[in-house]
PDB file of C-alpha atoms in Angstrom:
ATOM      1  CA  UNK A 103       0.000   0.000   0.000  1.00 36.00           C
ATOM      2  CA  UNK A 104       1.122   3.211  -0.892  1.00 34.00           C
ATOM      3  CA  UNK A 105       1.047   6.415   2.125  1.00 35.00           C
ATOM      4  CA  UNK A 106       0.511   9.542   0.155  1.00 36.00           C
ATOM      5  CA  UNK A 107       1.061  12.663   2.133  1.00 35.00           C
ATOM      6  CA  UNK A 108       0.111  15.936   0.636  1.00 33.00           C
ATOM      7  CA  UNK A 109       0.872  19.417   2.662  1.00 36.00           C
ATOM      8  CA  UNK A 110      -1.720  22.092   1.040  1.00 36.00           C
ATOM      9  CA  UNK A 111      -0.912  25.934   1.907  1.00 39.00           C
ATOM     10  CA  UNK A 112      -3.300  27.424   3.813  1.00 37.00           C
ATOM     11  CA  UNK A 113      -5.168  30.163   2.269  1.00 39.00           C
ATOM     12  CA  UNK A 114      -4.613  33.573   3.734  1.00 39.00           C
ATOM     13  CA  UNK A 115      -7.899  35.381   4.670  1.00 39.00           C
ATOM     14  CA  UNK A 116     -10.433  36.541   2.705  1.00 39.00           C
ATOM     15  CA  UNK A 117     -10.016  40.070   3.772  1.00 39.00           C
ATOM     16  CA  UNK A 118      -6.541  39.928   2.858  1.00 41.00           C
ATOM     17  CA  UNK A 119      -6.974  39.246  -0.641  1.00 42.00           C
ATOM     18  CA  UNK A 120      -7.839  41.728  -3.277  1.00 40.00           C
ATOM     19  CA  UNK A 121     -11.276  42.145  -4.922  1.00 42.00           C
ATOM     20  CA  UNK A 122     -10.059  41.469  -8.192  1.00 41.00           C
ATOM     21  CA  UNK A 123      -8.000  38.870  -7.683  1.00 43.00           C
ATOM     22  CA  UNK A 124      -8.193  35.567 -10.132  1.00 43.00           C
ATOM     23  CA  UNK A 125      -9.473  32.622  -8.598  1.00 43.00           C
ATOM     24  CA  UNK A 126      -6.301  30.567  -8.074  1.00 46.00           C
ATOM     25  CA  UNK A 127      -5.710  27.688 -10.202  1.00 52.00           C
ATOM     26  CA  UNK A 128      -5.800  24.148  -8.662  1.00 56.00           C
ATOM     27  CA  UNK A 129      -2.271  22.854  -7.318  1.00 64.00           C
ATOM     28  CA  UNK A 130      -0.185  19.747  -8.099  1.00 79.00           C
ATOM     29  CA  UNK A 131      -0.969  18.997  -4.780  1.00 83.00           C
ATOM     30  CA  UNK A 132      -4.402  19.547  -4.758  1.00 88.00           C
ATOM     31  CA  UNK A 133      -5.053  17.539  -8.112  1.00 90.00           C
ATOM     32  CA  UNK A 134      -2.941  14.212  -6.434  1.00 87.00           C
ATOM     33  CA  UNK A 135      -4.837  14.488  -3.198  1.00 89.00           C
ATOM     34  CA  UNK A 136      -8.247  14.661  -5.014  1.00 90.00           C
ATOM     35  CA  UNK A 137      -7.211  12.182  -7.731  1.00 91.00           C
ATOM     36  CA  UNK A 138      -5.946   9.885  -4.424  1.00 90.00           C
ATOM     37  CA  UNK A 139      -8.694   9.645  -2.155  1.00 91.00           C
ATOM     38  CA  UNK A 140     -11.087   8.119  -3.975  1.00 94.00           C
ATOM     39  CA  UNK A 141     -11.341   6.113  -7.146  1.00 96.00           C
ATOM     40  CA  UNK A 142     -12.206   7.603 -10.197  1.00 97.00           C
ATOM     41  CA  UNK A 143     -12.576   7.275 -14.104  1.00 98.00           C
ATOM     42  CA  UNK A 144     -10.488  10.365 -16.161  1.00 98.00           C
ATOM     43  CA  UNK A 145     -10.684  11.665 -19.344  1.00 98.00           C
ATOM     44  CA  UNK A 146      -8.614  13.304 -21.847  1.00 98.00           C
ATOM     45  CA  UNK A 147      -9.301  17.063 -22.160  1.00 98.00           C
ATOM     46  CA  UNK A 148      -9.232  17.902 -25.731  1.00 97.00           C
ATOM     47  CA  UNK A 149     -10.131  21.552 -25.731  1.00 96.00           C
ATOM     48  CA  UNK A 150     -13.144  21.288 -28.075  1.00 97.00           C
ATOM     49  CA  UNK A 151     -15.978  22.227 -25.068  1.00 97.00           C
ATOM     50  CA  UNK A 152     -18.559  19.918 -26.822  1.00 97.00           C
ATOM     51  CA  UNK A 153     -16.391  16.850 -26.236  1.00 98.00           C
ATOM     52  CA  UNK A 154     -15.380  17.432 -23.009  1.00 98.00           C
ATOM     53  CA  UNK A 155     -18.406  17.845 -21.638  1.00 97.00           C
ATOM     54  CA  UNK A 156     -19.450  14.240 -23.715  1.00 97.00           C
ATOM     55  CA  UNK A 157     -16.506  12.669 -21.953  1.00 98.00           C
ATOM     56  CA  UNK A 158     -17.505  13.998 -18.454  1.00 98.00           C
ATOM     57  CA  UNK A 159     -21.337  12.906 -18.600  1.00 98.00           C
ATOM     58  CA  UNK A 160     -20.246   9.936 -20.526  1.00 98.00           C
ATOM     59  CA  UNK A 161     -18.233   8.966 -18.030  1.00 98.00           C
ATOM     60  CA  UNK A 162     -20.069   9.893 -15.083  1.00 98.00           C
ATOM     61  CA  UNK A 163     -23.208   8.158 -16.689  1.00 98.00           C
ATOM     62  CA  UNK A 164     -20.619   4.480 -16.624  1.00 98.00           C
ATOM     63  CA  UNK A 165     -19.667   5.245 -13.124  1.00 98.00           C
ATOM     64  CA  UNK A 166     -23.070   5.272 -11.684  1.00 97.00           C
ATOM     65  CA  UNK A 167     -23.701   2.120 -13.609  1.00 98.00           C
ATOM     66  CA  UNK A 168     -20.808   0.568 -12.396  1.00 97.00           C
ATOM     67  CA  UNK A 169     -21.953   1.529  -8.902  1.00 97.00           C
ATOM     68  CA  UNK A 170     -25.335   0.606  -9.481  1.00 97.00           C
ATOM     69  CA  UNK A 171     -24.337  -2.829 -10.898  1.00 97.00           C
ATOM     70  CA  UNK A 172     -21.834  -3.874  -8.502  1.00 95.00           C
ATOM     71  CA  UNK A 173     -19.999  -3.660  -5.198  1.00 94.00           C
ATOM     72  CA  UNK A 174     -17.388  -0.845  -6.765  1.00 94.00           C
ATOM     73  CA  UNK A 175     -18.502   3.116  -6.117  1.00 96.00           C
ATOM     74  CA  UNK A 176     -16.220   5.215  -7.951  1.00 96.00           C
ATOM     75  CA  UNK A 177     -16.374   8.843  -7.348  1.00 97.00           C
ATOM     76  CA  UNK A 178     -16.952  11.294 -10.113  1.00 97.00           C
ATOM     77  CA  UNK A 179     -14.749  11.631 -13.651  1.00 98.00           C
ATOM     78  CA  UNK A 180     -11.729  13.816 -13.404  1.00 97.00           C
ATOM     79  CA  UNK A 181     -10.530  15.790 -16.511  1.00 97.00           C
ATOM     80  CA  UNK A 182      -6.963  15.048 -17.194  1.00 97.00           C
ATOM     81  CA  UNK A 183      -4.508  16.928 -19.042  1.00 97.00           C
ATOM     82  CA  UNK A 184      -2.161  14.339 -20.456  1.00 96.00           C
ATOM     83  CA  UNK A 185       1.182  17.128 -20.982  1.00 96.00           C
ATOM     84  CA  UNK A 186       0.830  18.284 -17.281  1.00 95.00           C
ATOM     85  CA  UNK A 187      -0.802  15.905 -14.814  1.00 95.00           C
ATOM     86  CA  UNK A 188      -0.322  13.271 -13.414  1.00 94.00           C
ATOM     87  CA  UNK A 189      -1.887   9.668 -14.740  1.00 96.00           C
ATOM     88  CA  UNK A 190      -0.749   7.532 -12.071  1.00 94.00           C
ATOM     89  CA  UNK A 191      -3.719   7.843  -9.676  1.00 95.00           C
ATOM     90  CA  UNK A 192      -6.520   6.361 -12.378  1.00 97.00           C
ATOM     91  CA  UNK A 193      -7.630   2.892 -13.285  1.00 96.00           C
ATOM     92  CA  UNK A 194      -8.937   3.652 -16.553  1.00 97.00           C
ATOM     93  CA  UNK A 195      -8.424   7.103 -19.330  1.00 98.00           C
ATOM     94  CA  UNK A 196     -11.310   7.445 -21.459  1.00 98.00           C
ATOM     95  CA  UNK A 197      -9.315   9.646 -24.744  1.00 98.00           C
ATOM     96  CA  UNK A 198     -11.472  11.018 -27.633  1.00 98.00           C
ATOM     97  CA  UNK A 199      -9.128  11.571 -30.856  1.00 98.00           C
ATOM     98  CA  UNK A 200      -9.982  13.875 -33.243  1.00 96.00           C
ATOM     99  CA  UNK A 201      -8.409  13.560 -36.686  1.00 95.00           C
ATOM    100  CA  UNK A 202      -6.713  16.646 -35.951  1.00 96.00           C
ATOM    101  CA  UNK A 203      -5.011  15.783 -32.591  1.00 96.00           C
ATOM    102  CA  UNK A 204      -0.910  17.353 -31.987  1.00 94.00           C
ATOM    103  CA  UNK A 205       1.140  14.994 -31.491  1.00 95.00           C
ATOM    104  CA  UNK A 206       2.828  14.262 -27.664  1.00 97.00           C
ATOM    105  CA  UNK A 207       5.164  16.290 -26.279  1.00 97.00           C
ATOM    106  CA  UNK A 208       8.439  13.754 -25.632  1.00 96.00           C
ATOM    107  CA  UNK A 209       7.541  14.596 -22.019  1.00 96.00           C
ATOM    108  CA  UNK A 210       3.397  13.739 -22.197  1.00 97.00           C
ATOM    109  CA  UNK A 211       4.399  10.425 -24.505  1.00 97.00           C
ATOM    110  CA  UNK A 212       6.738   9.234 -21.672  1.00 96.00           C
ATOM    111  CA  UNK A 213       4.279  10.023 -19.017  1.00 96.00           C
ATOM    112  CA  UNK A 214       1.436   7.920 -21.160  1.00 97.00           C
ATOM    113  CA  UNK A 215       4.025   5.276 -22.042  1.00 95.00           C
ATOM    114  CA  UNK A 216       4.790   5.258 -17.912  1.00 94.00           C
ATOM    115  CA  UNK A 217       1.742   4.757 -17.160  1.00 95.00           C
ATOM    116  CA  UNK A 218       0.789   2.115 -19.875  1.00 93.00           C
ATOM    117  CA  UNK A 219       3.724  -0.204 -18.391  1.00 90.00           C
ATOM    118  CA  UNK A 220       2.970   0.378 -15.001  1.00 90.00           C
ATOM    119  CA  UNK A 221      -0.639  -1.270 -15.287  1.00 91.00           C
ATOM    120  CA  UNK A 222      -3.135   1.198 -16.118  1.00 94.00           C
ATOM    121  CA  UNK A 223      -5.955   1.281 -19.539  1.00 96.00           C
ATOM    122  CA  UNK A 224      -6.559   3.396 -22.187  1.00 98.00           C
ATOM    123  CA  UNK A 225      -9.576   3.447 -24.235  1.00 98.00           C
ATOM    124  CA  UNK A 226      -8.960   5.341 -27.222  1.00 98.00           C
ATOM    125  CA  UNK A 227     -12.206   6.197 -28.971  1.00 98.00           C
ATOM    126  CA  UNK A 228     -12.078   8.179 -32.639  1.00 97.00           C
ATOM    127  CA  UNK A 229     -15.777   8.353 -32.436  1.00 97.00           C
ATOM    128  CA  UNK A 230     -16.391   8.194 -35.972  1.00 95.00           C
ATOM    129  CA  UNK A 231     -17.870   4.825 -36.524  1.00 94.00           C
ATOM    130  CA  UNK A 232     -20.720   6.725 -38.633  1.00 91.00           C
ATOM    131  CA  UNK A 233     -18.564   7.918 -41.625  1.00 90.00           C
ATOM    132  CA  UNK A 234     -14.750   5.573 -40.966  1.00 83.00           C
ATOM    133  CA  UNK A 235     -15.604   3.704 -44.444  1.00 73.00           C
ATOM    134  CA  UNK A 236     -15.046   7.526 -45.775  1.00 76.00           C
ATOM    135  CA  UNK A 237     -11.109   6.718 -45.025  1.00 73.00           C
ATOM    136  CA  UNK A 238     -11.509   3.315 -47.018  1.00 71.00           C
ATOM    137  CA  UNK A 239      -8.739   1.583 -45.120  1.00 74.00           C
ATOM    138  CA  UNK A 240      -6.944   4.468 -44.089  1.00 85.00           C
ATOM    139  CA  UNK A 241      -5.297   4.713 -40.178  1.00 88.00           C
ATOM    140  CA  UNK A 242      -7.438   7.467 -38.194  1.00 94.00           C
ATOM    141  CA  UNK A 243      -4.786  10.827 -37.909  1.00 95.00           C
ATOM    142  CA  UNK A 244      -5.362  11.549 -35.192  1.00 96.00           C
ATOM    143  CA  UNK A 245      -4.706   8.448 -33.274  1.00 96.00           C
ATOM    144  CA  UNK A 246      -2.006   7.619 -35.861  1.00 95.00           C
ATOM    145  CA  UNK A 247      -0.065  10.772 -34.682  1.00 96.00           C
ATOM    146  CA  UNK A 248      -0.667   9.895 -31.144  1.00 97.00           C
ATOM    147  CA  UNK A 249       0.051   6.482 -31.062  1.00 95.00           C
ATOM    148  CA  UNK A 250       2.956   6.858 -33.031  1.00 94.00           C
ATOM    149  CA  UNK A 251       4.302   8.753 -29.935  1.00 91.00           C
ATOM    150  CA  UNK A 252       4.017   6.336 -27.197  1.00 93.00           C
ATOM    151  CA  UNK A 253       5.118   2.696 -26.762  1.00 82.00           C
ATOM    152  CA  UNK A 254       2.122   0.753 -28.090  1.00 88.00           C
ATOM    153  CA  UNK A 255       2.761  -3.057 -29.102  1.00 86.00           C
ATOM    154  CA  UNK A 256       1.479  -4.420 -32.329  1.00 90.00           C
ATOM    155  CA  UNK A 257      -2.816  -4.715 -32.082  1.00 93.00           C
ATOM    156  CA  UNK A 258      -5.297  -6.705 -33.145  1.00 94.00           C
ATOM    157  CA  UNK A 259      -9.149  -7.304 -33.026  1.00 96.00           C
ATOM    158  CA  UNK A 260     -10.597  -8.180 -29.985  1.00 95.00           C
ATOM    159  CA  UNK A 261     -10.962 -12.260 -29.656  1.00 93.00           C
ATOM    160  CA  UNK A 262     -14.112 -14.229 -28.770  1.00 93.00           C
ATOM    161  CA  UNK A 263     -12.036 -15.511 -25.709  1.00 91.00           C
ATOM    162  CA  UNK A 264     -10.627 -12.314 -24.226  1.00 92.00           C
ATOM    163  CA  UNK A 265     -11.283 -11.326 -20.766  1.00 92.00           C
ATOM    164  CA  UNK A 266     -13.242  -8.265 -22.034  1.00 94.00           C
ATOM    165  CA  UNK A 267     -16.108 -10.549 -23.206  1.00 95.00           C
ATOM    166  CA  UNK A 268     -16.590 -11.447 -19.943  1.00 93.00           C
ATOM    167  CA  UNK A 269     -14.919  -9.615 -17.519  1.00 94.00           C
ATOM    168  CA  UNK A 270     -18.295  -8.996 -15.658  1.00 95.00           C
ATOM    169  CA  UNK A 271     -21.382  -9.309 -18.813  1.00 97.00           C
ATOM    170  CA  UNK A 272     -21.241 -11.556 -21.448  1.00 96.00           C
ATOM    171  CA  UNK A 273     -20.300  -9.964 -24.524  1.00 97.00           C
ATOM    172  CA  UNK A 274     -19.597 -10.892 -28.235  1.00 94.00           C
ATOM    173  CA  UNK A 275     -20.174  -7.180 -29.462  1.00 96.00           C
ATOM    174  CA  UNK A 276     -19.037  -3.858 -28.264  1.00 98.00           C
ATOM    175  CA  UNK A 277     -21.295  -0.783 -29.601  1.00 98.00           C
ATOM    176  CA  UNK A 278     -21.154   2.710 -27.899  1.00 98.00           C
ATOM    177  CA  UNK A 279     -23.156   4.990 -30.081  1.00 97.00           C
ATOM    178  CA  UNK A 280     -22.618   3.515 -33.103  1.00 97.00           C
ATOM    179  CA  UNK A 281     -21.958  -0.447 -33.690  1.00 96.00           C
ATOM    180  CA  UNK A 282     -19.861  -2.199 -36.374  1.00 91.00           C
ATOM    181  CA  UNK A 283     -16.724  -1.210 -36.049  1.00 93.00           C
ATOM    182  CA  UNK A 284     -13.670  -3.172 -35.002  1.00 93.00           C
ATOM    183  CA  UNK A 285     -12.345  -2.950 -31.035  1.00 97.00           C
ATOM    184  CA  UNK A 286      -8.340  -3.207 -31.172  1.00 96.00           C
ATOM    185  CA  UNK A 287      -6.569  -4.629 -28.332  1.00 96.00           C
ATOM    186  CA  UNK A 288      -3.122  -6.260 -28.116  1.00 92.00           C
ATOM    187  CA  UNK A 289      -2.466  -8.629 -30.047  1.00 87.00           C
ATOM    188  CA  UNK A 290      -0.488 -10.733 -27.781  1.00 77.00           C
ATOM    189  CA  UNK A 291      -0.866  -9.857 -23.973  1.00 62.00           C
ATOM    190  CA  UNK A 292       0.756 -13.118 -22.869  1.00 58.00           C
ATOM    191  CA  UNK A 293       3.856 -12.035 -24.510  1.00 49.00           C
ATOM    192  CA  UNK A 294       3.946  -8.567 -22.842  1.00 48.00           C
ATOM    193  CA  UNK A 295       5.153  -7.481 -19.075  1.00 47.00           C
ATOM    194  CA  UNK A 296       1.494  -6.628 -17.772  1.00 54.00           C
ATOM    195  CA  UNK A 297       0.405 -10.163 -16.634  1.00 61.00           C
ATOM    196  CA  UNK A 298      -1.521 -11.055 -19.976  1.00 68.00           C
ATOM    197  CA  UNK A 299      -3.734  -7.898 -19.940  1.00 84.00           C
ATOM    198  CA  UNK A 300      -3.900  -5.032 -22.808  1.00 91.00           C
ATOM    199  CA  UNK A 301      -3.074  -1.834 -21.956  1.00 94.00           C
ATOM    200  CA  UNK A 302      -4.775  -0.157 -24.829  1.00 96.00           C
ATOM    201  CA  UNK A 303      -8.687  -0.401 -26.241  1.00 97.00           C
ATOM    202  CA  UNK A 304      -9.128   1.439 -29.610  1.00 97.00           C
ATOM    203  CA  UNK A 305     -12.346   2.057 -30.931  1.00 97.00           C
ATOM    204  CA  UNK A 306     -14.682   4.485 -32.865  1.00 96.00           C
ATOM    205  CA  UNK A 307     -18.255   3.712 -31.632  1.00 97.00           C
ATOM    206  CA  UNK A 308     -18.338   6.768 -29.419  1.00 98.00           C
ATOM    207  CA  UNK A 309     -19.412   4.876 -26.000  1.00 98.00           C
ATOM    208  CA  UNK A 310     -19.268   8.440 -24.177  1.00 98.00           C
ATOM    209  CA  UNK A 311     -22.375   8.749 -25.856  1.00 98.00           C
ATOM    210  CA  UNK A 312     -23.916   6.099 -24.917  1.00 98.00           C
ATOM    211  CA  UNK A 313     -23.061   6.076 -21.689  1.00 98.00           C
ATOM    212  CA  UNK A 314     -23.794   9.972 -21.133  1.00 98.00           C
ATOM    213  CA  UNK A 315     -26.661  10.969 -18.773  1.00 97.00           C
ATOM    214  CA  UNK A 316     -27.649  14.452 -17.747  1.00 95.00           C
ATOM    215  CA  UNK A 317     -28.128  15.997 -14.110  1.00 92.00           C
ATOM    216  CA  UNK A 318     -31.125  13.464 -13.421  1.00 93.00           C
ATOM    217  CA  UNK A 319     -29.417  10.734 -14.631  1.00 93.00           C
ATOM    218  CA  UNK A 320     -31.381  10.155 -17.807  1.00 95.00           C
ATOM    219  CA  UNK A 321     -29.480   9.629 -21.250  1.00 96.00           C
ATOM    220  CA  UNK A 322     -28.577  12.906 -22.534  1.00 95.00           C
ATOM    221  CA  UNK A 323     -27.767  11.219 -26.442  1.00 95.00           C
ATOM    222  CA  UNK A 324     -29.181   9.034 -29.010  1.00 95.00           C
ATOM    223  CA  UNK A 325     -27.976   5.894 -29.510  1.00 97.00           C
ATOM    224  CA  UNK A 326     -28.229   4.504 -32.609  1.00 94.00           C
ATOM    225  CA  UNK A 327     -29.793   0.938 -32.184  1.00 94.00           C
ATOM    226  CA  UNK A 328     -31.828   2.369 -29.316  1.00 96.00           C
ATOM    227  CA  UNK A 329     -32.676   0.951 -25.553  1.00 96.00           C
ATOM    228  CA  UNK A 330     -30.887  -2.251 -26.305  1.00 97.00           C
ATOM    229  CA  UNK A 331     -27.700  -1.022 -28.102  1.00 98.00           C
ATOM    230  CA  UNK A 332     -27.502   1.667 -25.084  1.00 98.00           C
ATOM    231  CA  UNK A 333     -27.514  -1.735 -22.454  1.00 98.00           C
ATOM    232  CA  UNK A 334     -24.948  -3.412 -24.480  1.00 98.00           C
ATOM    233  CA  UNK A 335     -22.800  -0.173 -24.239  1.00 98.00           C
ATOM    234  CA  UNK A 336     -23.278   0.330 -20.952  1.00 98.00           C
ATOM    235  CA  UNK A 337     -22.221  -3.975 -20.487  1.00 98.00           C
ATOM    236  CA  UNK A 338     -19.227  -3.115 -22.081  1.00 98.00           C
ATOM    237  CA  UNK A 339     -17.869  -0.104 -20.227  1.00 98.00           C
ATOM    238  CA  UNK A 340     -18.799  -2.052 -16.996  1.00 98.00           C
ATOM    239  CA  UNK A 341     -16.627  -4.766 -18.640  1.00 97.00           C
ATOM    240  CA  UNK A 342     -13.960  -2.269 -19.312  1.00 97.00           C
ATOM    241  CA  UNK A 343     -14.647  -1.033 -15.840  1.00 97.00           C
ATOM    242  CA  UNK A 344     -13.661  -4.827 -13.911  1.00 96.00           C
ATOM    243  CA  UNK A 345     -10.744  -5.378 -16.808  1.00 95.00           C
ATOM    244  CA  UNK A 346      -9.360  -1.791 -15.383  1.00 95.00           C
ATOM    245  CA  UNK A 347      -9.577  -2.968 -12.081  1.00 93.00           C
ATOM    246  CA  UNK A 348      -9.194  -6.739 -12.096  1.00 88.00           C
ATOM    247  CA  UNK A 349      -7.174  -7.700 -14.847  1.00 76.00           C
ATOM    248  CA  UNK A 350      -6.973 -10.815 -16.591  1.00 60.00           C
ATOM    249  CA  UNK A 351      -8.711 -12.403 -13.115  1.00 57.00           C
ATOM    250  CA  UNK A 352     -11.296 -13.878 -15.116  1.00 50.00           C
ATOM    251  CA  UNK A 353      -8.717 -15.756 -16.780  1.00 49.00           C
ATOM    252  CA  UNK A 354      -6.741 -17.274 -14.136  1.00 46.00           C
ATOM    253  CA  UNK A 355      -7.549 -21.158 -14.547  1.00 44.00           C
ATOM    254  CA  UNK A 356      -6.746 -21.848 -10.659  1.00 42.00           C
ATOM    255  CA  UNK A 357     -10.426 -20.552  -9.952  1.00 47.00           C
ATOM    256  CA  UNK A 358     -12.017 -23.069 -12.607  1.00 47.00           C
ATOM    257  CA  UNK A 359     -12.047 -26.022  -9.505  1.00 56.00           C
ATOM    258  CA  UNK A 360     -14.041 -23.530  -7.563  1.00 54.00           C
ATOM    259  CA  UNK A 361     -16.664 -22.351 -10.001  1.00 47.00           C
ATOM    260  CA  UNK A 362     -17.186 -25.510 -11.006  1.00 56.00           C
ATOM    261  CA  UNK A 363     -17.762 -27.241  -7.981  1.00 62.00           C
ATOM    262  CA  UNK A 364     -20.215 -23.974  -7.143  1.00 55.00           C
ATOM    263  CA  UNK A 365     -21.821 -24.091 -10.393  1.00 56.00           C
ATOM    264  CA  UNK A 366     -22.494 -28.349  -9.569  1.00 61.00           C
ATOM    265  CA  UNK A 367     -24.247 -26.871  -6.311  1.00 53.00           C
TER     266      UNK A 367
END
């Protein structure tokens, strides 16, 4: 277990601040000790309002589900900004690429690359399912710049027997707001240093979408295939959810005597 202590200032008084002061920006400090506390999903801030605010009720939308549907209560979404925070502190980084994303700083690529080795998931969502055959074949820019950046091993469709068909639900699809489109993962987990899991989920079904919900928690954007499509989307970020936090458990073959036996009960 890790002890994280974090000294904040303390604020002088109110009276001895000026009028017109600027409120002052959150701290290093303050971002690790909020980010610490309690679990919670991020996302990528991209600048473009629209999509940040997707992102945010997206994922606040999958983290009520998540508490809702199981014994895990994470807290809300934090915005990340991948050239100047942290990444250490989350599970799970929901990132929106649009085809004109910059490329990484070196710095921001060896924080992502960091944090990809030391354990933690990136779901990497173009969000252009609707209009990808427009490319005809051609890699997405945007991630193409980013990924390009960072350490990412080579990737391949998700399998019918890979933990994130049925790391909680079982799945055999994986829409957000759109469906058809191919989910990448690593190719070969087994072969790589994080215990057989992927580091990386690349999509473009837009499952922020899906999964947003508005201040009284009711979806806040269509879904394409309707109610059902919007379950299956929610299934799969809980999936994504337990695969964050669990790993490849569901594939550890010393609990098959177990279930068994439990299942023959």
């Amino acid at each position: 277990a890790w002890l994280i202590a974090i000294a904040l200032p303390l604020s002088p008084p109110a009276e001895a601040q000026p009028a017109t002061a600027a409120p002052a920006p959150v701290s290093d400090d303050a971002f690790a000790l909020q980010a610490a506390l309690d679990l919670h999903f991020a996302y990528v801030i991209t600048g473009n309002a629209s999509v940040d605010a997707r992102s945010e009720t997206g994922l606040t939308g999958l983290s009520k589900e998540v508490t809702r549907r199981s014994a895990i209560e994470p807290a809300p979404p934090m915005g990340i900004n991948v050239e100047t925070d942290p990444l250490i502190f989350f599970p799970m980084i929901y990132w929106p690429v649009a085809r004109d994303a910059p490329a990484l700083s070196h710095e921001a690529a060896a924080r992502v690359s960091s944090y990809l080795q030391s354990g933690g998931l990136i779901v990497f969502d173009t969000q252009d399912a609707d209009i990808a055959m427009l490319r005809a074949g051609a890699p997405h820019p945007g991630l193409l710049t980013i990924l390009d950046s960072i350490d990412v091993p080579p990737l391949g469709p998700v399998p019918p027997d890979h933990v994130l068909t049925r790391s909680f639900y079982l799945l055999q699809e994986f829409p957000g707001r759109f469906s058809g489109a191919p989910v990448w993962v690593e190719a070969n987990p087994d072969g790589a240093s994080r215990d057989g899991t992927s580091g990386v989920i690349i999509g473009a079904n837009d499952w922020a979408s899906a999964w947003a919900v508005d201040a009284q928690g009711r979806p806040s954007a269509p879904v394409e295939g309707g109610d059902r499509q919007r379950e299956l989307a929610i299934r799969f970020g809980v999936n994504i959810a337990m695969y964050a936090l669990t790993g490849n458990y569901k594939a550890d073959q010393v609990h098959v005597p177990d279930i068994l036996e439990r299942l023959g009960q």
